[in-house]
Tab-separated table of C-alpha atoms in Angstrom:
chain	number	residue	atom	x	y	z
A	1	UNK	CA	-62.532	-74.569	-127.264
A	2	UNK	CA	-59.904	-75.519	-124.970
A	3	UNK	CA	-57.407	-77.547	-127.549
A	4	UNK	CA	-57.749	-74.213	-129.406
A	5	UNK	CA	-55.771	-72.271	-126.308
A	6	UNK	CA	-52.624	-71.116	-127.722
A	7	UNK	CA	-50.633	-72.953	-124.677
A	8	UNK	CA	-52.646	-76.023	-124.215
A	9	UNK	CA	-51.910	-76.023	-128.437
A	10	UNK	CA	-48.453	-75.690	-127.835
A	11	UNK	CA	-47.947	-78.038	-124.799
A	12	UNK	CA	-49.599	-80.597	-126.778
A	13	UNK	CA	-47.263	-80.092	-129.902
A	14	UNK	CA	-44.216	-80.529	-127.377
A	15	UNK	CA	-45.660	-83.275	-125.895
A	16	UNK	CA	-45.999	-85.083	-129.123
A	17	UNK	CA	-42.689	-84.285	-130.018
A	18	UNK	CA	-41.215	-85.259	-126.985
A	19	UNK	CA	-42.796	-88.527	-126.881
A	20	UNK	CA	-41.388	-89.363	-130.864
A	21	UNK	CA	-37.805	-88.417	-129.680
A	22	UNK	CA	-37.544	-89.293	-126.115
A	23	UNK	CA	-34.409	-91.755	-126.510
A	24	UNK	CA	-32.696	-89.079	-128.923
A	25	UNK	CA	-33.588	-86.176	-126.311
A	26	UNK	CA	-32.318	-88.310	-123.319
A	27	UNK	CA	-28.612	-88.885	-124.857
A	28	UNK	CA	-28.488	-85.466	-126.056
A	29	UNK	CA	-29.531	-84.232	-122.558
A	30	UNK	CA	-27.136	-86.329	-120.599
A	31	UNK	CA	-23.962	-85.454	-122.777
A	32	UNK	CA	-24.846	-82.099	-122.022
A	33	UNK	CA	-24.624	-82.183	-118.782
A	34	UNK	CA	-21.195	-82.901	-118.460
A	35	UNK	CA	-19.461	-79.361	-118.943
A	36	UNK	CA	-19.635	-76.565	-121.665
A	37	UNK	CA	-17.190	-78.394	-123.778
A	38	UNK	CA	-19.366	-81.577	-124.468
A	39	UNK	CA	-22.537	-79.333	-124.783
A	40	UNK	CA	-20.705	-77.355	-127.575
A	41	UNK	CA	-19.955	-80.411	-129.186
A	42	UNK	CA	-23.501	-81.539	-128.668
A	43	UNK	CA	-24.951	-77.833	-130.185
A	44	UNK	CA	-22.423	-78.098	-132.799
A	45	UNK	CA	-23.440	-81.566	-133.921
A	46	UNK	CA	-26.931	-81.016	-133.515
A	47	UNK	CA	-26.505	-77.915	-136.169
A	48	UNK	CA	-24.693	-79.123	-138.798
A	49	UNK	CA	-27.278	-82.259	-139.347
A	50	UNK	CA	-30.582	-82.615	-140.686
A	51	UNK	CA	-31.878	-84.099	-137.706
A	52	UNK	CA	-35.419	-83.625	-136.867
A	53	UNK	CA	-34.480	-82.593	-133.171
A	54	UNK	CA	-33.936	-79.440	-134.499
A	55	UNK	CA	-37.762	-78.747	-135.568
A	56	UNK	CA	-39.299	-78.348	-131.924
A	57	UNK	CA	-36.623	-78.633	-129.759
A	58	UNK	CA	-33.432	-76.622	-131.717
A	59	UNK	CA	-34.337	-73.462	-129.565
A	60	UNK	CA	-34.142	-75.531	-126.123
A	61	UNK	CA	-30.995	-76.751	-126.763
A	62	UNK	CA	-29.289	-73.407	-128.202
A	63	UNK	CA	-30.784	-71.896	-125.048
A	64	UNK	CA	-28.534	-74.076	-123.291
A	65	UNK	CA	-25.515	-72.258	-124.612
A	66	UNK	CA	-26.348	-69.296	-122.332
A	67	UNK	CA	-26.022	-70.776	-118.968
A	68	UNK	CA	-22.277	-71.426	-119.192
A	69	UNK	CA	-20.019	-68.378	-119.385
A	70	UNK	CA	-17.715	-67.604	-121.762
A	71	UNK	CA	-18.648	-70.818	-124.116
A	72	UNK	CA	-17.980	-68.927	-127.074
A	73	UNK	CA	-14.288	-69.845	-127.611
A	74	UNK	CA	-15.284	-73.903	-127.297
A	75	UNK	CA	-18.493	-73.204	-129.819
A	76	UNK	CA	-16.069	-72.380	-132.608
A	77	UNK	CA	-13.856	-75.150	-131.235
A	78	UNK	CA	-16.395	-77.717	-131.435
A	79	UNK	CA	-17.671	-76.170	-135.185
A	80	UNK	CA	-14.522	-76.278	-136.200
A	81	UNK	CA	-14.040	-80.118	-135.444
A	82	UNK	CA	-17.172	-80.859	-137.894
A	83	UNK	CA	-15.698	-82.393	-141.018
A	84	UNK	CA	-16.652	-80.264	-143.885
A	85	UNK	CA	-16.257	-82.272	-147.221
A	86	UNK	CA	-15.153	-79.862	-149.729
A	87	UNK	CA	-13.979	-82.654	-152.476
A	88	UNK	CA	-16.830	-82.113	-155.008
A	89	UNK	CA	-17.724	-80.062	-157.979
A	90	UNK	CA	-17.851	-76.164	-157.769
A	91	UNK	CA	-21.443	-76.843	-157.659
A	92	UNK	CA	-21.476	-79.354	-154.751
A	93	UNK	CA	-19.071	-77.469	-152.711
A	94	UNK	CA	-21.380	-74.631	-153.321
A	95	UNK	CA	-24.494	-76.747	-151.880
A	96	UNK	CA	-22.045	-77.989	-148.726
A	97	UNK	CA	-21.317	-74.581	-147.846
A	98	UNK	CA	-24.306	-72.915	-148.439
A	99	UNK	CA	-26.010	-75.547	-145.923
A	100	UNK	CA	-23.400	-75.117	-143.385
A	101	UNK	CA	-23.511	-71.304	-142.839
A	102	UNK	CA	-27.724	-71.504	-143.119
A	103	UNK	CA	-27.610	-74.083	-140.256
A	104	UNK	CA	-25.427	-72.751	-138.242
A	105	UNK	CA	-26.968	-69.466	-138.306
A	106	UNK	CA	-30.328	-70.304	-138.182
A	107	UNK	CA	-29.660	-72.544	-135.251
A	108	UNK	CA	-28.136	-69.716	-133.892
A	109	UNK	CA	-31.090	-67.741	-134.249
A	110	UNK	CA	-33.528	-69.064	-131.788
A	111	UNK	CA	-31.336	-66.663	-129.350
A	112	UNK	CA	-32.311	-63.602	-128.221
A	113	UNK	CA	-30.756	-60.465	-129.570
A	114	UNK	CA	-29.100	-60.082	-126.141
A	115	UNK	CA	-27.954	-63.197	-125.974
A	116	UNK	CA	-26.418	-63.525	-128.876
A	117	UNK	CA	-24.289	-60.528	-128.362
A	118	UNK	CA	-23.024	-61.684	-125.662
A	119	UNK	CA	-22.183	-65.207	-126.672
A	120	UNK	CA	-20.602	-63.683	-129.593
A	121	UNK	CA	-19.599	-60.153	-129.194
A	122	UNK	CA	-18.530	-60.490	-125.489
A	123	UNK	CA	-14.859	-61.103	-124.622
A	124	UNK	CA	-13.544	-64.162	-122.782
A	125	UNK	CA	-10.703	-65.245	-120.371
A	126	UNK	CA	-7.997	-64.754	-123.581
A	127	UNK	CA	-9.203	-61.413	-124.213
A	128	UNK	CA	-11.272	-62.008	-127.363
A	129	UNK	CA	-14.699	-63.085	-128.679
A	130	UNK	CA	-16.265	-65.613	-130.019
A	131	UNK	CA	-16.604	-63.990	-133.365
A	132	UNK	CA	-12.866	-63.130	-133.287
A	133	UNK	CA	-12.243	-66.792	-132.267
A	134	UNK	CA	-13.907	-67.734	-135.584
A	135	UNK	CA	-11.902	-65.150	-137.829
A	136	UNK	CA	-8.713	-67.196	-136.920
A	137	UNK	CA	-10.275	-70.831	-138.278
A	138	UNK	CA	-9.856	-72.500	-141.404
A	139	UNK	CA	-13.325	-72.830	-141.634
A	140	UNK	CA	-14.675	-69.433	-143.248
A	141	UNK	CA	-18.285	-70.471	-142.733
A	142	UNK	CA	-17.951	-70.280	-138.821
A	143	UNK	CA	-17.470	-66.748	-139.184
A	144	UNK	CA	-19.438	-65.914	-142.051
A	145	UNK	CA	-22.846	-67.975	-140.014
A	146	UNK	CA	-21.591	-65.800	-136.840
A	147	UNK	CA	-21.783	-62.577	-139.289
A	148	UNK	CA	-25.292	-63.516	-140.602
A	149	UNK	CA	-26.647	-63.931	-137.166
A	150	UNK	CA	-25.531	-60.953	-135.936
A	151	UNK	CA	-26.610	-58.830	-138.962
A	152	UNK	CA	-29.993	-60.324	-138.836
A	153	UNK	CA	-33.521	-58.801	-138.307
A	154	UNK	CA	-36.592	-60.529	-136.222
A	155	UNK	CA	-40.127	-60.260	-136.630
A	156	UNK	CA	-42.518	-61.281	-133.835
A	157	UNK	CA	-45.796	-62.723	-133.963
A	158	UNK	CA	-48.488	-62.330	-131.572
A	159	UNK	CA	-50.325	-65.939	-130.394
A	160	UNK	CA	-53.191	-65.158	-132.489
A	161	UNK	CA	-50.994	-63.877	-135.753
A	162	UNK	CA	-49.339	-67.141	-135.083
A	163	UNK	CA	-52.446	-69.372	-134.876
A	164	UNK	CA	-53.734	-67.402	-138.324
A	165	UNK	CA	-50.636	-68.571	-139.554
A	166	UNK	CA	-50.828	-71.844	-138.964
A	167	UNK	CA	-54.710	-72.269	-140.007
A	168	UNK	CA	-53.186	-70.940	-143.284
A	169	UNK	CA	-50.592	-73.865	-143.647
A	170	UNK	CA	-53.321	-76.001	-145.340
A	171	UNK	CA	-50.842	-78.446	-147.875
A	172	UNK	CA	-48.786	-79.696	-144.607
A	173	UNK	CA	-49.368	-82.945	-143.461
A	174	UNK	CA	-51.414	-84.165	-140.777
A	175	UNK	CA	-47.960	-85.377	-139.077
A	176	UNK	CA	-46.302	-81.743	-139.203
A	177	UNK	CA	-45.811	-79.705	-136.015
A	178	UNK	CA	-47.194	-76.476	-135.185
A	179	UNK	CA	-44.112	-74.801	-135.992
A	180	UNK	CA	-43.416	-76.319	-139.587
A	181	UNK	CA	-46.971	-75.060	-140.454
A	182	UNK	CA	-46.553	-71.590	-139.674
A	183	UNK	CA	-42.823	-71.831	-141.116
A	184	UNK	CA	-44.800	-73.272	-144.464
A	185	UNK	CA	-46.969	-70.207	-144.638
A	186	UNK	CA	-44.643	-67.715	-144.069
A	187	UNK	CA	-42.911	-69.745	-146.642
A	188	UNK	CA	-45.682	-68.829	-149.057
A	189	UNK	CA	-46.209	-65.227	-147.779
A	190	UNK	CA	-42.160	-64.313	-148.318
A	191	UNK	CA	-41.201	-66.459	-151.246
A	192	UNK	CA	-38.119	-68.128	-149.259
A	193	UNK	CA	-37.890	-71.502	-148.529
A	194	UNK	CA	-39.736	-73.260	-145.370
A	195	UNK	CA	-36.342	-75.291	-144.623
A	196	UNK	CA	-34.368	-72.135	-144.941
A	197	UNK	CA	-36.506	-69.850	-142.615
A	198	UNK	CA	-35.558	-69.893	-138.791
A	199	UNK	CA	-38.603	-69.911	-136.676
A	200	UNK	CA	-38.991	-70.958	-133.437
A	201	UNK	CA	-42.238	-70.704	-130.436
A	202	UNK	CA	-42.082	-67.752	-128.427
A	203	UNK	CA	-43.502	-67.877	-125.082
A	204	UNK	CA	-47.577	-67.577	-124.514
A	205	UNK	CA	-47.667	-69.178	-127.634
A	206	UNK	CA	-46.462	-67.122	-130.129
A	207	UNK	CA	-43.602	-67.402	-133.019
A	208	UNK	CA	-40.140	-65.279	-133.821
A	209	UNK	CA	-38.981	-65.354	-137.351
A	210	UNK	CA	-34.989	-64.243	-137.790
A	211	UNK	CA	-34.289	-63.223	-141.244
A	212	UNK	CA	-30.751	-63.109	-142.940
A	213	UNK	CA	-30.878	-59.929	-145.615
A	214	UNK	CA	-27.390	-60.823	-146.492
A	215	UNK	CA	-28.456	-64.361	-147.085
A	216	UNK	CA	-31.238	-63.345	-149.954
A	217	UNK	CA	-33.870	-63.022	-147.352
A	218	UNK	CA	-36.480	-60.122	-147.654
A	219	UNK	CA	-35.340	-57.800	-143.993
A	220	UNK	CA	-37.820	-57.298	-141.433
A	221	UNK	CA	-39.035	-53.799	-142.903
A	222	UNK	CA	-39.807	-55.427	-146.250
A	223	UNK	CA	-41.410	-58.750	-144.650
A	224	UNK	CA	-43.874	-56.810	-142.228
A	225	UNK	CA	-44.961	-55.145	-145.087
A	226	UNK	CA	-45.445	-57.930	-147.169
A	227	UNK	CA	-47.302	-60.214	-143.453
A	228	UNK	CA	-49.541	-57.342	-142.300
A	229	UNK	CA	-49.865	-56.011	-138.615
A	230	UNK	CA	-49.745	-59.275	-136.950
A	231	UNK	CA	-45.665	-58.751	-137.055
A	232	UNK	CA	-43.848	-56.333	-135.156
A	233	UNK	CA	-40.443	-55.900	-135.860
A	234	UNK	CA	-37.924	-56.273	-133.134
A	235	UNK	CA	-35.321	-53.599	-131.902
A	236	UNK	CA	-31.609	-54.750	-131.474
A	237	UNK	CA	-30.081	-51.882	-129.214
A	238	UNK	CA	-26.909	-52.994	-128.740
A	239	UNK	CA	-24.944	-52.854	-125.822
A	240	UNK	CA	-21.749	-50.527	-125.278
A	241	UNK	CA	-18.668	-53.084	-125.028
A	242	UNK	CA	-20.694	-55.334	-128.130
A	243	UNK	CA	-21.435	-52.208	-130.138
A	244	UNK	CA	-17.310	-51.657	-130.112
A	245	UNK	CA	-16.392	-54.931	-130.571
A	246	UNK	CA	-18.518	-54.890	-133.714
A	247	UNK	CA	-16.968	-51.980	-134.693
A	248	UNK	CA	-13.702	-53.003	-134.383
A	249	UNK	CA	-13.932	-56.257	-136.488
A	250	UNK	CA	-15.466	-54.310	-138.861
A	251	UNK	CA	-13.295	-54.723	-141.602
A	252	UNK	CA	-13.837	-58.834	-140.524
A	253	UNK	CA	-17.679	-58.386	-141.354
A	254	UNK	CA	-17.446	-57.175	-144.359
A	255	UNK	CA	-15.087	-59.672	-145.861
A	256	UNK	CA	-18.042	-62.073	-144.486
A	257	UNK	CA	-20.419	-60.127	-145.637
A	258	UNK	CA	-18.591	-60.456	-149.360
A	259	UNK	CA	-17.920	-63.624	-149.145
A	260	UNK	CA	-21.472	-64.687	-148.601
A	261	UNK	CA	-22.823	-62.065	-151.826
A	262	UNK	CA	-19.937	-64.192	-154.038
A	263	UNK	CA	-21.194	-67.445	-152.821
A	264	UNK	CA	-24.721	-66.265	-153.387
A	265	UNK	CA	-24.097	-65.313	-156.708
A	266	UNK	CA	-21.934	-67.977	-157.946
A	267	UNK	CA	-24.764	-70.050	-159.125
A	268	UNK	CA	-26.912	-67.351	-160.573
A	269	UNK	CA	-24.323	-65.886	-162.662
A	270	UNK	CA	-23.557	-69.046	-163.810
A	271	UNK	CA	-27.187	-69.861	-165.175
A	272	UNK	CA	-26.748	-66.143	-166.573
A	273	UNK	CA	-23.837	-67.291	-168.461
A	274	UNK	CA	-25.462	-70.548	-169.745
A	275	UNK	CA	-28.211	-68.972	-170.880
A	276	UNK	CA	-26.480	-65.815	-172.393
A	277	UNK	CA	-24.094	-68.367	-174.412
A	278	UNK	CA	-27.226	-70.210	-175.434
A	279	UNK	CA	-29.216	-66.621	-176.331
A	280	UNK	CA	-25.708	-65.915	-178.665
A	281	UNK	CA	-25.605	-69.923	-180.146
A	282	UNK	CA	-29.939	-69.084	-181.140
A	283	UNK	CA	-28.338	-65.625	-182.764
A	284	UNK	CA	-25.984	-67.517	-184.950
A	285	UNK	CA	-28.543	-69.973	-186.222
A	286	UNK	CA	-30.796	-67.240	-186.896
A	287	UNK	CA	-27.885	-65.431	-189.043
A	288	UNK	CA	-27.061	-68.215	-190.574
A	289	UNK	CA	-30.578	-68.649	-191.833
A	290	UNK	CA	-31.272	-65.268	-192.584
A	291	UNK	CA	-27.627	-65.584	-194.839
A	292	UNK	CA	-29.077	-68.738	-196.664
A	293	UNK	CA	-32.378	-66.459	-197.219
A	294	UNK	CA	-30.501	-64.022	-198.571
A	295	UNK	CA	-28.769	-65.988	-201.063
A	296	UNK	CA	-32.089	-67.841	-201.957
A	297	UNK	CA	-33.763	-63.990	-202.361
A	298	UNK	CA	-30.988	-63.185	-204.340
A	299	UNK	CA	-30.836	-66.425	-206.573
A	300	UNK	CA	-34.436	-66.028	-207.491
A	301	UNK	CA	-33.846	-62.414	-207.904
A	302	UNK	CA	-31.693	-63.750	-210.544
A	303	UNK	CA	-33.724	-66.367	-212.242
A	304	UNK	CA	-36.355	-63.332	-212.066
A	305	UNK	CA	-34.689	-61.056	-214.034
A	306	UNK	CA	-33.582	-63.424	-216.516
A	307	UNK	CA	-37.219	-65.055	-216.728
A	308	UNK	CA	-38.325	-60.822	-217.097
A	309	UNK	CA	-35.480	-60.140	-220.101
A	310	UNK	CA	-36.751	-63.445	-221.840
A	311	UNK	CA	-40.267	-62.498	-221.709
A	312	UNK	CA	-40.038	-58.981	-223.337
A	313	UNK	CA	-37.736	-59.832	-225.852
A	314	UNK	CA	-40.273	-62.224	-226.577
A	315	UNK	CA	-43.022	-59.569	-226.910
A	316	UNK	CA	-40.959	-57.202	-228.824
A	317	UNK	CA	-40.197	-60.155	-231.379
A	318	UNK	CA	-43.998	-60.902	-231.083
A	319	UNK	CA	-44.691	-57.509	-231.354
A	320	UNK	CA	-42.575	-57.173	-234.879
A	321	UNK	CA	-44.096	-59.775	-236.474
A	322	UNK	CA	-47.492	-57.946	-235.761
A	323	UNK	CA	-46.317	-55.827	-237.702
A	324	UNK	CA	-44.970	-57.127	-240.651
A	325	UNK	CA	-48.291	-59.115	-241.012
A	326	UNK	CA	-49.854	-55.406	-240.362
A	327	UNK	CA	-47.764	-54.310	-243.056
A	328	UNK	CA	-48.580	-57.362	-245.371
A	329	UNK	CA	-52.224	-57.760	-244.997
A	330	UNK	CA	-52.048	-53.475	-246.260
A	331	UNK	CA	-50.269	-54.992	-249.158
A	332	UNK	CA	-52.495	-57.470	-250.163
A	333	UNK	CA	-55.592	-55.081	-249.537
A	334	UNK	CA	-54.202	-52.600	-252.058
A	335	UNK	CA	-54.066	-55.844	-254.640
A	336	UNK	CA	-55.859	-55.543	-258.242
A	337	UNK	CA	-56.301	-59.322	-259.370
A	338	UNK	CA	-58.357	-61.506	-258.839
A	339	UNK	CA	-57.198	-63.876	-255.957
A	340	UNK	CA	-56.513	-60.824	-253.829
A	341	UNK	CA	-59.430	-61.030	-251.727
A	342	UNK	CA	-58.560	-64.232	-250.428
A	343	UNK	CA	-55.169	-63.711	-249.637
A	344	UNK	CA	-56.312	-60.525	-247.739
A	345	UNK	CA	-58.610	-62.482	-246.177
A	346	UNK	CA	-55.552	-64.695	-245.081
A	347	UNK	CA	-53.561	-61.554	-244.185
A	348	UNK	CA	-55.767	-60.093	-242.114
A	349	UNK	CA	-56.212	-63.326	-240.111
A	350	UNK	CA	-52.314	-63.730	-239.835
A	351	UNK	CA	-52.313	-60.484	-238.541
A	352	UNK	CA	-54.811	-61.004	-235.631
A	353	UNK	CA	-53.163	-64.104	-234.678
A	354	UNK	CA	-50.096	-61.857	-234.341
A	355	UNK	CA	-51.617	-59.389	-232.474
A	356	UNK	CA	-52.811	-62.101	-230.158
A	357	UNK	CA	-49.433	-63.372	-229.957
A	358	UNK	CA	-48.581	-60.091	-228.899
A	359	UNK	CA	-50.975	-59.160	-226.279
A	360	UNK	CA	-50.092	-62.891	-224.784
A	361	UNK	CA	-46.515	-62.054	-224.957
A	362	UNK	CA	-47.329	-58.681	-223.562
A	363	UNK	CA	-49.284	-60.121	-220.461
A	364	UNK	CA	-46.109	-62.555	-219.576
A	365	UNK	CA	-44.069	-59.660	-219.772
A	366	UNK	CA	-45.816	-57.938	-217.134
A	367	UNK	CA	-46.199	-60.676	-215.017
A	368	UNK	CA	-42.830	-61.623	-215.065
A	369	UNK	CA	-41.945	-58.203	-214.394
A	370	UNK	CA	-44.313	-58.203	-211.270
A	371	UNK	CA	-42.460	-61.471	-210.008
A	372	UNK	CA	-39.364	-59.578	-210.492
A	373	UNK	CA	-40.419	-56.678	-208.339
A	374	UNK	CA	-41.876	-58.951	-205.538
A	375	UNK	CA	-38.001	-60.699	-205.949
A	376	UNK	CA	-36.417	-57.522	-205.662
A	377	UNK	CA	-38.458	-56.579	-202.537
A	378	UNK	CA	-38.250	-60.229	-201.020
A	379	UNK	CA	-34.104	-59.120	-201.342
A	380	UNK	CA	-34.232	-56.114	-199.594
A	381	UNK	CA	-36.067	-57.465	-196.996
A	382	UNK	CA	-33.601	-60.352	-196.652
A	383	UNK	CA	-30.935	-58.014	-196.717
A	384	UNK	CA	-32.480	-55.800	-193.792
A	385	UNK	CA	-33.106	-59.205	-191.878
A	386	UNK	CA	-29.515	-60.342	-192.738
A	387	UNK	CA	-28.102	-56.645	-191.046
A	388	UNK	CA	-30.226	-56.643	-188.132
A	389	UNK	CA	-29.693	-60.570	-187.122
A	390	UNK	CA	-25.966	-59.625	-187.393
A	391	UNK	CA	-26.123	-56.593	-185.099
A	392	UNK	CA	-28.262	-59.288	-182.686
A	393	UNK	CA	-25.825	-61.688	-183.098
A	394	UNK	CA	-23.001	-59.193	-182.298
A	395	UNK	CA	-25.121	-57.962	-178.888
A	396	UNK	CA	-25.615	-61.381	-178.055
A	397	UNK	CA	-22.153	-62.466	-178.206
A	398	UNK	CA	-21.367	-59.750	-176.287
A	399	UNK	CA	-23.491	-60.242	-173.333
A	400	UNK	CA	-22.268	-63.791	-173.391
A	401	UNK	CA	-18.446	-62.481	-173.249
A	402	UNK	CA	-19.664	-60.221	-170.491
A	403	UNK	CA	-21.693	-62.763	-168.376
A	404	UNK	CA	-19.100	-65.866	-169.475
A	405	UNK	CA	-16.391	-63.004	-167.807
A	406	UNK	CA	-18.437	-62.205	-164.908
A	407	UNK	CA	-18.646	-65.441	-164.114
A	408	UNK	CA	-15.527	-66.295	-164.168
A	409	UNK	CA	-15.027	-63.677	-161.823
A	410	UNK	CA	-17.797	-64.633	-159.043
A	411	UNK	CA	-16.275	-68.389	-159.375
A	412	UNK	CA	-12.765	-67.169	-159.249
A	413	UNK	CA	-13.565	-65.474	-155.837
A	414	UNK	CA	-15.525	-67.821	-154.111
A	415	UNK	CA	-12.584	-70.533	-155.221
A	416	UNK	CA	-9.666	-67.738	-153.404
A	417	UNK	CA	-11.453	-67.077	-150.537
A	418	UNK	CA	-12.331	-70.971	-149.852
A	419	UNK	CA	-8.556	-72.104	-150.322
């Protein structure tokens, strides 16, 4: 039906989100207006918070850095005069700065390709561009959020690839716009983050998705692969005097470009290192149990043979004094007078007791030497657990050295390059 157009859909959307945010749109509008300075300021405000402004109505505003000319040099100014609170932890300075460069590239973002180039690539009055500009700040993650822009890849979506994606955006609330359903699907389809994605409407009503490789994102190649042939993948040809300006703050880009893969991996190798030093603190408990079953294997080793020397020396004694009552009751057969038939009669039942005895005495021996033999092979298999849980304990700790040192490393760079 009609409400299904892609453009009455969108116009409705803006509509809705204009009417929520008039007042806030109306102060932002008239500050402005008053030169390229305060709209910097506005831009630069506007990117660094979490304000909801930014959902429908980011790419109007960063559109508005393309009327003035050469507004580069007072976009880094007014970045740069955003208090950045780096007081925290390691891991809360990681958070602020992580935040920082995402916003301010993905707010960047809703550019075009041209347009970015020359806010950022072009030179001004002074001779230099914004991205230079930047290099020459305090504030690293001005130039690092100019390097991830630029170094970025966009997809585009047709109106009806962006309407499938938006049917598919099922969990959002009623209250979402347009635009944070189809950023919650690609969401799903790309395994990054909805609030990390930078999306904004393209005109007829379809969608542009920017993706930051160097950021952890999946590149365009990789995503249209992975979102079917709904996306296209944009070119970025590059204009002459950008193209050498690029060039020549190469060496600029990739310090960025480094600094960004440190920050990125500061909290991964440090959840490597955690969990290697726990993997090595599981190895130890496991030697020290397989040491305490080794001792217990060979302790009742031990009582084993001891229980296995007692019990034949018992059957050999039992065994002898078979045989002496063999011996005796022969005797008293070979008797003459006349009360020899009942002591042989006596004899021979000593002598089946004692062979009795025997056989009993036997029997314990054998089980005792069975129990000795399952002891001995309880041992050596204590012993071979004992060997091997050392050699695991020994690759454990050593993967914990490594990761602990690694570590150490990725922290001890991101800490040089931020001071």
């Amino acid at each position: 039906g009609l409400w299904a157009d892609p453009w009455v859909a969108l116009a409705r959307a803006r509509h809705g989100a204009w009417a929520s945010q008039r007042s806030a749109l109306k102060e932002l509008a008239q500050r402005c207006f008053r030169g390229a300075e305060d709209l910097c300021a506005v831009w630069a405000d506007l990117a660094t918070s979490n304000s909801e402004l930014k959902v429908e109505f980011g790419s109007l505003f960063t559109k508005e850095l393309t009327t003035p000319q050469n507004v580069g040099g007072f976009l880094v100014q007014a970045l740069s005069k955003i208090d950045v609170d780096l007081s925290g932890s390691p891991d809360e300075r990681y958070n602020v700065i992580r935040s920082r460069i995402e916003n301010i590239s993905c707010f960047l973002g809703t550019m075009g390709n041209d347009q970015l180039d020359m806010l950022l690539l072009a030179q001004g009055p002074a001779g230099k561009s914004a991205l230079e500009i930047a290099t020459e700040c305090e504030d690293i993650t001005i130039c690092c959020a100019f390097v991830q822009v630029l170094s970025s890849e966009v997809l585009s979506f047709g109106p009806d690839a962006a309407q499938a994606l938006e049917s598919l955006a099922r969990q959002c609330t009623a209250s979402a716009s347009p635009t944070q359903r189809m950023a919650a699907s690609l969401s799903r389809l790309l395994g990054v983050e909805a609030r990390r994605l930078c999306c904004w409407r393209a005109p007829g009503g379809g969608l542009n998705l920017r993706l930051f490789p160097s950021l952890g994102q999946p590149d365009a190649g990789s995503a249209w692969g992975a979102l079917g042939d709904g996306a296209a993948v944009e070119a970025w040809p590059r204009g002459a005097r950008c193209a050498a300006e690029w060039f020549r703050l190469r060496p600029i880009v990739e310090a960025g470009t480094d600094f960004v893969r440190a920050l990125l991996a500061y909290p991964g190798s440090k959840a490597q290192a955690e969990a290697a030093a726990h993997a090595a603190a599981e190895a130890s408990n496991v030697l020290a149990l397989a040491q305490q079953q080794q001792c217990e294997s060979l302790d009742k080793v031990a009582a084993a043979a001891a229980e296995k020397e007692a019990a034949e020396n018992k059957a050999l004694e039992a065994r002898s004094a078979w045989r002496r009552a063999s011996d005796f009751a022969d005797e008293e057969g070979r008797s003459a007078d006349e009360d020899g038939d009942v002591r042989y009669e006596k004899a021979l039942q000593a002598r089946q007791e004692a062979k009795r005895i025997w056989e009993k005495a036997k029997q314990k021996a054998e089980a005792a030497e069975t129990r000795f033999s399952r002891a001995t092979s309880f041992a050596d298999a204590a012993q071979e657990a004992l060997a091997q849980a050392h050699q695991d304990r020994e690759r454990a700790d050593k993967r914990a050295d490594e990761a602990a040192s690694y570590a150490e490393w990725v922290a001890g760079r991101y800490e040089a390059v931020l001071h």
